[in-house]
PDB file of N, CA and C in Angstrom:
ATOM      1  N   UNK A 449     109.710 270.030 238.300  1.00 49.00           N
ATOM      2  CA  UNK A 449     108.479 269.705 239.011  1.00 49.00           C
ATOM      3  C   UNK A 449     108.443 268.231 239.393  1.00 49.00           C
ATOM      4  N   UNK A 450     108.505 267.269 238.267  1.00 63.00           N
ATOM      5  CA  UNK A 450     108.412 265.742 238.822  1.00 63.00           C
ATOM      6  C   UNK A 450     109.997 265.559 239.635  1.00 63.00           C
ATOM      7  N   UNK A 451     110.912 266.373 239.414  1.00 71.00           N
ATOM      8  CA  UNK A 451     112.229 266.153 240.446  1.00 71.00           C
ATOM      9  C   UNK A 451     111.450 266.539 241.880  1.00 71.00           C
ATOM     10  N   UNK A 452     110.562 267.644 242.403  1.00 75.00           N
ATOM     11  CA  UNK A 452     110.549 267.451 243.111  1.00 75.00           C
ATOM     12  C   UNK A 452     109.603 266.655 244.238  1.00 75.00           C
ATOM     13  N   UNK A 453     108.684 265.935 243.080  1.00 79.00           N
ATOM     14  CA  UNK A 453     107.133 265.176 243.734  1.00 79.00           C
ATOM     15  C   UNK A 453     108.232 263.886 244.037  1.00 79.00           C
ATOM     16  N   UNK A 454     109.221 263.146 243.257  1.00 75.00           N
ATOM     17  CA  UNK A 454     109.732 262.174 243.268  1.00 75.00           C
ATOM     18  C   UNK A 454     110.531 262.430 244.475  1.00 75.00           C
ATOM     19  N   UNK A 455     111.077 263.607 245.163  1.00 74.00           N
ATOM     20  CA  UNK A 455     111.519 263.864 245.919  1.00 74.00           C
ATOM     21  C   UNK A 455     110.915 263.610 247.210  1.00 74.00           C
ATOM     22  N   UNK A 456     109.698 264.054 247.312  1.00 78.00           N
ATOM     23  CA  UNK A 456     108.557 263.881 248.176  1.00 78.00           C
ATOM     24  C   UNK A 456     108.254 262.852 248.614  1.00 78.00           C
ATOM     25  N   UNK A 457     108.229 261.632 247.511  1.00 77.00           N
ATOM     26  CA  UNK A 457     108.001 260.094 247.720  1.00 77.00           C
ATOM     27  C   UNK A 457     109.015 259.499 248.586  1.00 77.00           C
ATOM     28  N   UNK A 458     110.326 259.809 247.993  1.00 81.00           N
ATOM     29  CA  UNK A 458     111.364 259.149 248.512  1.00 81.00           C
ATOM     30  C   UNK A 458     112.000 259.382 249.762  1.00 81.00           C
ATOM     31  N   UNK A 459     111.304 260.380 250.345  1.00 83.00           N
ATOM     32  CA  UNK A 459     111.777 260.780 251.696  1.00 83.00           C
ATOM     33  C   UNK A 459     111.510 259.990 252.675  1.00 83.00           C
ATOM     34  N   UNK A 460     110.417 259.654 252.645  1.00 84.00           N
ATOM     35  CA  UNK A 460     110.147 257.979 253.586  1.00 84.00           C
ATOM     36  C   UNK A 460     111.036 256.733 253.547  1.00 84.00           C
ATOM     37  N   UNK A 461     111.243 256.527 252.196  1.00 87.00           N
ATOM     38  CA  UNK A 461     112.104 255.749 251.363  1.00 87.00           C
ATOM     39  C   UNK A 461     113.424 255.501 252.263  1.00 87.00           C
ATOM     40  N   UNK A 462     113.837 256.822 252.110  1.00 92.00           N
ATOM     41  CA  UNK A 462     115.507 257.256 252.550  1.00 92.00           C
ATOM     42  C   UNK A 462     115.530 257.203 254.039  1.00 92.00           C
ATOM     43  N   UNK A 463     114.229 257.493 255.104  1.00 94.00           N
ATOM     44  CA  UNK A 463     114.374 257.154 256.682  1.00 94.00           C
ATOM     45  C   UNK A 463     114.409 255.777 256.624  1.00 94.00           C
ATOM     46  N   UNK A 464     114.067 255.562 256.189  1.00 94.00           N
ATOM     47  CA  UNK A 464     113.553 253.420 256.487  1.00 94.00           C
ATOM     48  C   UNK A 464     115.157 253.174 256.023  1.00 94.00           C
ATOM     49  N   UNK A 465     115.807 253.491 255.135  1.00 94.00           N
ATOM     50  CA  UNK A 465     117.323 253.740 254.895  1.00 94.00           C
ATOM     51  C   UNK A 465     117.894 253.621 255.407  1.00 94.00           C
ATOM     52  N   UNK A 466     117.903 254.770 256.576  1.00 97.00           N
ATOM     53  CA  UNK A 466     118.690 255.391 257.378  1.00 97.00           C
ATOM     54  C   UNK A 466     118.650 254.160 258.531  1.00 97.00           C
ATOM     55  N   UNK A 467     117.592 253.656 258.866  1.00 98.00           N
ATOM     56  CA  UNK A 467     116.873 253.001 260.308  1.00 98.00           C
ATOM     57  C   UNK A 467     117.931 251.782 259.990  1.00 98.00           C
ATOM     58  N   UNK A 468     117.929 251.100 258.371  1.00 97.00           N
ATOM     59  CA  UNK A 468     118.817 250.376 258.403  1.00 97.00           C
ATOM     60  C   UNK A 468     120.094 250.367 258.504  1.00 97.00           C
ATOM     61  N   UNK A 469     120.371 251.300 258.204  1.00 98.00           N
ATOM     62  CA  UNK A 469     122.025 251.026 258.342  1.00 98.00           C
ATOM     63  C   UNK A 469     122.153 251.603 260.130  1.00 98.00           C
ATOM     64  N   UNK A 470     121.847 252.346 260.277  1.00 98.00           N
ATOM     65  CA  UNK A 470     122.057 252.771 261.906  1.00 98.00           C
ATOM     66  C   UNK A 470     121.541 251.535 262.477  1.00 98.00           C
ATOM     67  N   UNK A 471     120.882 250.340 262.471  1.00 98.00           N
ATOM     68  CA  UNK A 471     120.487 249.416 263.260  1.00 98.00           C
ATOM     69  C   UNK A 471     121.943 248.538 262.848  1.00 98.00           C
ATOM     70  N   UNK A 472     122.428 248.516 262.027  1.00 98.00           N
ATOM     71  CA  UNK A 472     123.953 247.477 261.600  1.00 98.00           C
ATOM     72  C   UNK A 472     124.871 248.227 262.042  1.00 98.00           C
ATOM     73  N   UNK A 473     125.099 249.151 262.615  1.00 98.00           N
ATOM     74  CA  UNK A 473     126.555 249.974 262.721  1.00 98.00           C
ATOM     75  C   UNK A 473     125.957 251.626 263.064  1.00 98.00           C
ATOM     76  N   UNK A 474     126.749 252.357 263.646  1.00 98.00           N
ATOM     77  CA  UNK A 474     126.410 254.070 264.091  1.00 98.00           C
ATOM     78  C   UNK A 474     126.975 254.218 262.755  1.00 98.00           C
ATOM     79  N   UNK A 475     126.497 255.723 262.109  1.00 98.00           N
ATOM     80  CA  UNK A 475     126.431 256.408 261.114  1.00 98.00           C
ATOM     81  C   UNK A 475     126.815 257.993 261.699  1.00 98.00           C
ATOM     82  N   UNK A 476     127.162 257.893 260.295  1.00 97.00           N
ATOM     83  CA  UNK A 476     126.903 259.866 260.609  1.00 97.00           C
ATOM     84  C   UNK A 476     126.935 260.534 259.446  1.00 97.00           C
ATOM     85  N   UNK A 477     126.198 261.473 259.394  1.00 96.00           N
ATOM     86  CA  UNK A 477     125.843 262.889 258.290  1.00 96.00           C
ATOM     87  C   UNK A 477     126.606 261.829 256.592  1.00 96.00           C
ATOM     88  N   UNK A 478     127.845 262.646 256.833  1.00 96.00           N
ATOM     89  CA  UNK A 478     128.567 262.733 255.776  1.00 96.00           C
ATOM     90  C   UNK A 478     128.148 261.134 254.984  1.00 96.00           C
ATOM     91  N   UNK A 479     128.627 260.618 256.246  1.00 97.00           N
ATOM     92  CA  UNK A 479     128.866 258.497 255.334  1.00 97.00           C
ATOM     93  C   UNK A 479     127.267 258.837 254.558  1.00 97.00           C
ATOM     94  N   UNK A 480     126.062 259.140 255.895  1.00 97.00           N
ATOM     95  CA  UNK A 480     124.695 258.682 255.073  1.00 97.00           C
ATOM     96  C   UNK A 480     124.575 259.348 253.683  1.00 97.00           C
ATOM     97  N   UNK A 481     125.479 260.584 253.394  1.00 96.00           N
ATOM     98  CA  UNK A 481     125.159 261.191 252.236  1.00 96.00           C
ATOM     99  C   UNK A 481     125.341 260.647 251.124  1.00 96.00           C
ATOM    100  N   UNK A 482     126.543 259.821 251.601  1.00 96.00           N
ATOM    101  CA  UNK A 482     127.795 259.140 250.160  1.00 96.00           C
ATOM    102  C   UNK A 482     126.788 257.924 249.937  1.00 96.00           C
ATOM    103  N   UNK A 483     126.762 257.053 251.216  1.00 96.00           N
ATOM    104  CA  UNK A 483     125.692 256.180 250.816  1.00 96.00           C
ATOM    105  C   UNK A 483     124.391 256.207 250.036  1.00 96.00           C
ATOM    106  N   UNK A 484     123.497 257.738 250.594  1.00 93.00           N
ATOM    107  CA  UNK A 484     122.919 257.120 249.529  1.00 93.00           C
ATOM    108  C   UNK A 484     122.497 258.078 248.169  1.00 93.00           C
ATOM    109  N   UNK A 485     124.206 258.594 248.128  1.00 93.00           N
ATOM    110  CA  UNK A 485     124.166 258.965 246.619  1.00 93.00           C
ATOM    111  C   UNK A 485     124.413 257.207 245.793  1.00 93.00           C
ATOM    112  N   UNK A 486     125.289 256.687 246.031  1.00 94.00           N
ATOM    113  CA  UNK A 486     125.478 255.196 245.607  1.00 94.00           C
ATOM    114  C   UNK A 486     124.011 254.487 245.374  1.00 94.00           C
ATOM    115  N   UNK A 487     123.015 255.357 245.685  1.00 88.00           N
ATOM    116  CA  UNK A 487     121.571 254.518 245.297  1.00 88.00           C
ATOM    117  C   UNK A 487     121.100 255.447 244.624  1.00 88.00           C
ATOM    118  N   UNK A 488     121.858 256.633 244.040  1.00 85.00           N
ATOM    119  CA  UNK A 488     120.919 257.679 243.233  1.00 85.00           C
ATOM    120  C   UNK A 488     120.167 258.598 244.052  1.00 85.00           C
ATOM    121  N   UNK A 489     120.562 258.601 245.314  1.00 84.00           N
ATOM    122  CA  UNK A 489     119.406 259.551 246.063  1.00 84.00           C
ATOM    123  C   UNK A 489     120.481 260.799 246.327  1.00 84.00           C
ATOM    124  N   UNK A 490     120.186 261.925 245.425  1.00 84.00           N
ATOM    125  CA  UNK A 490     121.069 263.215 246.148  1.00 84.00           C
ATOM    126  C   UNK A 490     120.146 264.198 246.861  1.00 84.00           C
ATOM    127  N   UNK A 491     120.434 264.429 248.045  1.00 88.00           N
ATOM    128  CA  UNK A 491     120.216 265.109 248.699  1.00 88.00           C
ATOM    129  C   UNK A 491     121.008 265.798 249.435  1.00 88.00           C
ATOM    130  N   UNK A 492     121.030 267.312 249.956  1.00 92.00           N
ATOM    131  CA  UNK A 492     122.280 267.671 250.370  1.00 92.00           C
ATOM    132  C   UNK A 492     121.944 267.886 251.977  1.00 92.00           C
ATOM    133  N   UNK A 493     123.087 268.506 252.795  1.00 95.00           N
ATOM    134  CA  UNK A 493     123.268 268.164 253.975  1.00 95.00           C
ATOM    135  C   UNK A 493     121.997 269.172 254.917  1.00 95.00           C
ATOM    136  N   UNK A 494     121.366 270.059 254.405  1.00 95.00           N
ATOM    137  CA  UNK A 494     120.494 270.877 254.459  1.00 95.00           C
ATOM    138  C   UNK A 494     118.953 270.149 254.633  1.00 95.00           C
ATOM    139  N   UNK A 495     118.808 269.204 253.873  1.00 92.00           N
ATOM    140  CA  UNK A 495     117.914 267.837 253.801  1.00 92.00           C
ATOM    141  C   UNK A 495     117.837 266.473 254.659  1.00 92.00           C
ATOM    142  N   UNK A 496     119.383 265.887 254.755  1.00 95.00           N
ATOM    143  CA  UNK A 496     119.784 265.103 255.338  1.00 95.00           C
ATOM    144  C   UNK A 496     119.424 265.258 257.121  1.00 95.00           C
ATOM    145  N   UNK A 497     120.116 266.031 257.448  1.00 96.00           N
ATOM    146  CA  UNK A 497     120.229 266.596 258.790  1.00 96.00           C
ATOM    147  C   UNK A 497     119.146 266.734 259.980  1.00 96.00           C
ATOM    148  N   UNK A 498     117.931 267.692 259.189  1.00 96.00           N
ATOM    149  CA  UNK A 498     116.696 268.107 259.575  1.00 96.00           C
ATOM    150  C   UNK A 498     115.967 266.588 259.663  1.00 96.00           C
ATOM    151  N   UNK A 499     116.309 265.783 258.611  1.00 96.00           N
ATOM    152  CA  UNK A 499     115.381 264.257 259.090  1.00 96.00           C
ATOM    153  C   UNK A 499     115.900 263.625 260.459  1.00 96.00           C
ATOM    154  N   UNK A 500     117.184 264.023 260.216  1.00 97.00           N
ATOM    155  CA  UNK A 500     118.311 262.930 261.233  1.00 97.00           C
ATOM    156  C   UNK A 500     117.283 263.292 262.632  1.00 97.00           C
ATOM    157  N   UNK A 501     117.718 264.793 262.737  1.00 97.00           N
ATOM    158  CA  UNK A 501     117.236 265.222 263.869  1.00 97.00           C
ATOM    159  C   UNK A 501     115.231 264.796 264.167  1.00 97.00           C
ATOM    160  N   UNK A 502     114.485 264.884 263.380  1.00 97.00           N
ATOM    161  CA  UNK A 502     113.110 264.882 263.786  1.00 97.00           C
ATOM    162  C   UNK A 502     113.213 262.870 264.044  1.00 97.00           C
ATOM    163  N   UNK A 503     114.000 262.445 263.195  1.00 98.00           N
ATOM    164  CA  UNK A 503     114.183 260.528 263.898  1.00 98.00           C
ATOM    165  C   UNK A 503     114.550 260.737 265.248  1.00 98.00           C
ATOM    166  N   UNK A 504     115.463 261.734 265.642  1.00 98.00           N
ATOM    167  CA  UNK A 504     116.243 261.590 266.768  1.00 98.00           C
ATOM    168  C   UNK A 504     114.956 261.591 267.953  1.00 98.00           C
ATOM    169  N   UNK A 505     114.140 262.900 267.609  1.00 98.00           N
ATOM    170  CA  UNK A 505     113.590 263.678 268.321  1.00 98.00           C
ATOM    171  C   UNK A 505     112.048 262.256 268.672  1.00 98.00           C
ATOM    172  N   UNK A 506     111.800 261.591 267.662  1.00 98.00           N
ATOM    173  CA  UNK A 506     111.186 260.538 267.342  1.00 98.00           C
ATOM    174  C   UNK A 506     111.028 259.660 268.387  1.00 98.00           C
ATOM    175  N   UNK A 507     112.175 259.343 268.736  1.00 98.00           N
ATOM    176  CA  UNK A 507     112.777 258.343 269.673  1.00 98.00           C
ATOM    177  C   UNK A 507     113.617 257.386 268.976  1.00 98.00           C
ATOM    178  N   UNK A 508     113.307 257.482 267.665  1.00 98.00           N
ATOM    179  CA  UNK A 508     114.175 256.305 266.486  1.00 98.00           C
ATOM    180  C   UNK A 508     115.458 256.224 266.284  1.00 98.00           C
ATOM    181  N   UNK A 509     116.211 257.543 266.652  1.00 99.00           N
ATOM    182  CA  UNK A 509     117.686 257.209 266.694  1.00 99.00           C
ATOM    183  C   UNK A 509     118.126 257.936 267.944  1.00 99.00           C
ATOM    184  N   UNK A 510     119.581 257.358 268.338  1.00 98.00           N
ATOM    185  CA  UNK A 510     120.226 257.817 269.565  1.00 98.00           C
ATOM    186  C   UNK A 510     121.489 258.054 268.958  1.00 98.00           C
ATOM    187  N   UNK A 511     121.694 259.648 269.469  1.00 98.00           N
ATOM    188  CA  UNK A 511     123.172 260.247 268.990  1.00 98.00           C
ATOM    189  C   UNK A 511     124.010 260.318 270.113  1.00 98.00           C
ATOM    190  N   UNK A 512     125.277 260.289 269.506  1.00 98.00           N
ATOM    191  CA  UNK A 512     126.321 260.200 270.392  1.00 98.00           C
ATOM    192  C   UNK A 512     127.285 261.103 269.878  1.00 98.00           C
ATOM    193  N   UNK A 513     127.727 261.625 270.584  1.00 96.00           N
ATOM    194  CA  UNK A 513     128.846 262.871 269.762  1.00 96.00           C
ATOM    195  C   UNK A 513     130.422 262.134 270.112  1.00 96.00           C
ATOM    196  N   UNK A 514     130.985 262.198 269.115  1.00 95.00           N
ATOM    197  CA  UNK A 514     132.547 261.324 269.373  1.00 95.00           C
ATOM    198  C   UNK A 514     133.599 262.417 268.546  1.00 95.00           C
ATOM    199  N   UNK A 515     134.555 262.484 269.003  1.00 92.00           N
ATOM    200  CA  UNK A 515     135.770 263.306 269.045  1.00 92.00           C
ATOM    201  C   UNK A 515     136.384 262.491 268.071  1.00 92.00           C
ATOM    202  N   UNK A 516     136.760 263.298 266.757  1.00 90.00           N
ATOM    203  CA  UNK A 516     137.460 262.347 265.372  1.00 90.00           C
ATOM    204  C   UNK A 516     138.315 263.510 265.021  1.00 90.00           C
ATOM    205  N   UNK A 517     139.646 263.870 265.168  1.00 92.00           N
ATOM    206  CA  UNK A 517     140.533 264.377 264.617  1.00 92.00           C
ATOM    207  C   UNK A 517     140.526 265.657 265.406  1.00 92.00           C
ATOM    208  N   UNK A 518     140.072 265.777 266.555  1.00 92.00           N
ATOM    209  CA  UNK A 518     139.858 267.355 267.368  1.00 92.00           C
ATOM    210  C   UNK A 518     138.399 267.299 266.893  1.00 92.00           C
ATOM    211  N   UNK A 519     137.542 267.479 266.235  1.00 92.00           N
ATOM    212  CA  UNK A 519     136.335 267.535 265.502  1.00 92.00           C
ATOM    213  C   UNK A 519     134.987 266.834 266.201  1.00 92.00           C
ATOM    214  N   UNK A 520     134.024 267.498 266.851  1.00 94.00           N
ATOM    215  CA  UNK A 520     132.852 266.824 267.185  1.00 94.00           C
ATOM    216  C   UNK A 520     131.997 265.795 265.733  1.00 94.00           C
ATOM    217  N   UNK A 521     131.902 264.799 266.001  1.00 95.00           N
ATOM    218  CA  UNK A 521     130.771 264.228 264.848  1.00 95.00           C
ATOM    219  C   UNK A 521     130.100 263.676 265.523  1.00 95.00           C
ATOM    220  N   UNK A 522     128.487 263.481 265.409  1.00 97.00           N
ATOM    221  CA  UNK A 522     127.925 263.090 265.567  1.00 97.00           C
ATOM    222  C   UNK A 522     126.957 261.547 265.178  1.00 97.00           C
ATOM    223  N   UNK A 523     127.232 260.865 265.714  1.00 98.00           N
ATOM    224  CA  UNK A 523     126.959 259.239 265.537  1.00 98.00           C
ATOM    225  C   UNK A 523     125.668 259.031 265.655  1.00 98.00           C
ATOM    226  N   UNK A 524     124.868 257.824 264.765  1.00 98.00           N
ATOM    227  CA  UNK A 524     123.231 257.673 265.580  1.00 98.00           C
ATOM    228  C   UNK A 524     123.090 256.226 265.305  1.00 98.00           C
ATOM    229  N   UNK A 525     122.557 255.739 266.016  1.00 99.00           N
ATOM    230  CA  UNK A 525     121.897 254.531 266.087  1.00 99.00           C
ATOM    231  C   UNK A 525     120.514 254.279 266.310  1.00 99.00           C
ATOM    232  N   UNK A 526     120.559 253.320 266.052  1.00 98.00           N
ATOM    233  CA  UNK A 526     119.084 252.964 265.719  1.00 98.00           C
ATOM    234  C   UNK A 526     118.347 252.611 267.714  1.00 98.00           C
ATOM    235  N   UNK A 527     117.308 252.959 267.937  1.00 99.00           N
ATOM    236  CA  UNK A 527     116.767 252.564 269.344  1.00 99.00           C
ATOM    237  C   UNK A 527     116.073 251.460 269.227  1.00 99.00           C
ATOM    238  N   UNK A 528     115.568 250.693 270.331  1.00 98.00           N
ATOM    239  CA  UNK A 528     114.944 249.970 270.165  1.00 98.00           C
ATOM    240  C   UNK A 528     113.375 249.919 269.262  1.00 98.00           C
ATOM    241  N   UNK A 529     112.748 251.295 269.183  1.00 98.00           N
ATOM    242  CA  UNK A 529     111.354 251.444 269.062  1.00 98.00           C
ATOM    243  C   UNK A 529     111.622 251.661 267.669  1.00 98.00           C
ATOM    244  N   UNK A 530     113.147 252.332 266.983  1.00 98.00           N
ATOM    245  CA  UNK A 530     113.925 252.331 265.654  1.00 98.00           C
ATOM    246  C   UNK A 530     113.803 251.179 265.041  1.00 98.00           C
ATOM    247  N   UNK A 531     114.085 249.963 265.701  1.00 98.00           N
ATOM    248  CA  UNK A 531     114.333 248.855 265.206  1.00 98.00           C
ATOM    249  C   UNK A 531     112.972 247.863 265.048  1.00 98.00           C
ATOM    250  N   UNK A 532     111.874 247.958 265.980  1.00 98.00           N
ATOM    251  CA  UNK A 532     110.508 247.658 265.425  1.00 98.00           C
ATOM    252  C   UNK A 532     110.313 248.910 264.533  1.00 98.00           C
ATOM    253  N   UNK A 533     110.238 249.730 264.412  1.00 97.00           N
ATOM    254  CA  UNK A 533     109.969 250.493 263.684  1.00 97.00           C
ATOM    255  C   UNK A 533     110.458 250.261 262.011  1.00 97.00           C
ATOM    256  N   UNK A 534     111.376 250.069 261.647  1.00 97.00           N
ATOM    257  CA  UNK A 534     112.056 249.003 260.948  1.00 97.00           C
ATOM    258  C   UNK A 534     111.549 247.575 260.290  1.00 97.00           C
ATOM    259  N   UNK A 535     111.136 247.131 261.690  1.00 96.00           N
ATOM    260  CA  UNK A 535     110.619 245.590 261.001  1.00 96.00           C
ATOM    261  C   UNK A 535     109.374 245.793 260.673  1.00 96.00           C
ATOM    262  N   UNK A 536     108.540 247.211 260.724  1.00 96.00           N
ATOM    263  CA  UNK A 536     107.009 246.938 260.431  1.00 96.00           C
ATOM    264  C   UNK A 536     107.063 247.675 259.103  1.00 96.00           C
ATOM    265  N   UNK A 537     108.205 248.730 259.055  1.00 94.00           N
ATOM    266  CA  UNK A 537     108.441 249.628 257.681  1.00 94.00           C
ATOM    267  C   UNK A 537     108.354 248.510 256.177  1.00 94.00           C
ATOM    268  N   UNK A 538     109.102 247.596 256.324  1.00 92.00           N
ATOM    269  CA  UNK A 538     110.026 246.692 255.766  1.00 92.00           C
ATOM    270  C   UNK A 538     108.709 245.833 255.556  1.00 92.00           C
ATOM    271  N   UNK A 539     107.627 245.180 256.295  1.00 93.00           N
ATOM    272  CA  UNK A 539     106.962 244.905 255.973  1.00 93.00           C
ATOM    273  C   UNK A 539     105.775 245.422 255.061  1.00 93.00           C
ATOM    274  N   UNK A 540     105.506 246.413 255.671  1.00 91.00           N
ATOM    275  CA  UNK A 540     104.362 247.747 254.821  1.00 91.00           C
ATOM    276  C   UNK A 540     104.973 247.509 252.960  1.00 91.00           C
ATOM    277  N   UNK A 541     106.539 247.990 253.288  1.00 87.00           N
ATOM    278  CA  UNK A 541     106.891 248.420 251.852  1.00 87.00           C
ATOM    279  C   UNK A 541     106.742 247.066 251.043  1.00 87.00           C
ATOM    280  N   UNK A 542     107.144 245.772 251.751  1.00 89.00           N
ATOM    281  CA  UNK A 542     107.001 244.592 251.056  1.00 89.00           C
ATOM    282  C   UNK A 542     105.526 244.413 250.313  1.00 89.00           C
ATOM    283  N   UNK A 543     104.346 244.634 250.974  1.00 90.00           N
ATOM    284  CA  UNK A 543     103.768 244.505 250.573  1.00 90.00           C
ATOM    285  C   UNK A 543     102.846 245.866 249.267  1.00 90.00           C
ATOM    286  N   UNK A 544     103.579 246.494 249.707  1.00 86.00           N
ATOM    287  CA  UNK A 544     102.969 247.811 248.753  1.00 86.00           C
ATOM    288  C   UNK A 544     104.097 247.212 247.304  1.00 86.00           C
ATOM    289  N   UNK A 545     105.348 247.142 247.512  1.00 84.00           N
ATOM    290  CA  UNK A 545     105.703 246.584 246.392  1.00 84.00           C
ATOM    291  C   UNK A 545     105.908 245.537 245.471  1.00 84.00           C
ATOM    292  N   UNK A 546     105.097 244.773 246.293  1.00 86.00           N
ATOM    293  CA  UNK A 546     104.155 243.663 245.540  1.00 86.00           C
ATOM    294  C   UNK A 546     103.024 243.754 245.072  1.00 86.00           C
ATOM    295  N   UNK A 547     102.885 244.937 245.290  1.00 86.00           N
ATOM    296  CA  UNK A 547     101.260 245.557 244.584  1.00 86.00           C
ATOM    297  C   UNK A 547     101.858 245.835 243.033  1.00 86.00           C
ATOM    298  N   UNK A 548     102.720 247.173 243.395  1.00 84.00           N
ATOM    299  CA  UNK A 548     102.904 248.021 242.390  1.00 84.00           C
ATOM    300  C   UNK A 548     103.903 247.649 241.654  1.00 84.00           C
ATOM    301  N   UNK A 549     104.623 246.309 241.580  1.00 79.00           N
ATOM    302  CA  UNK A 549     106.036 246.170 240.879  1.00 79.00           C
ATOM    303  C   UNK A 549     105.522 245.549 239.624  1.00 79.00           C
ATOM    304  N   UNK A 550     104.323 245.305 238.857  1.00 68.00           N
ATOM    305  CA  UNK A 550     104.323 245.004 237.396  1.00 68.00           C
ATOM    306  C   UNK A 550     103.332 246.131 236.937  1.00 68.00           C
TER     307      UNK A 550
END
């Protein structure tokens, strides 16, 4: 039960995530998974995906499909409205976790 309310929280968490690293470099599926198991966040590709796409759909990320070994993958970057989107996230959370960090 608290696995999955904590789950709930962190889903915001993990787009503002995503916004960053796609604003430093294109991403895709798999890397974002590994990444952010390396922060403790598992989620599987069933989870991952469905966000990618409603950012996409957002206007927040722009995909690009690129040819890697015969293999379609799909790339995203961050858009411009991604990237304010980003700098106001980053602010919000700054200040919420200066509320709640003692």
């Amino acid at each position: 039960m608290e696995d999955k309310l904590l789950r709930k929280l962190f889903l915001g968490f993990i787009q503002i995530h995503i916004l960053h690293h796609a604003k430093e470099h294109p991403i895709f599926g798999a890397w974002m998974l590994e990444e952010l198991r390396e922060h403790g966040y598992t989620i599987s590709p069933g989870t991952l995906y469905p966000i990618l796409h409603a950012m996409e759909s957002y206007g927040l990320l722009n995909k690009e499909d690129r040819n890697v070994a015969g293999k379609i993958r799909k790339y995203y970057t961050a858009t411009e409205k991604g990237r304010d989107v980003l700098v106001e996230a980053r602010k919000k959370a700054y200040e919420l976790f200066k509320e709640i960090k003692d």
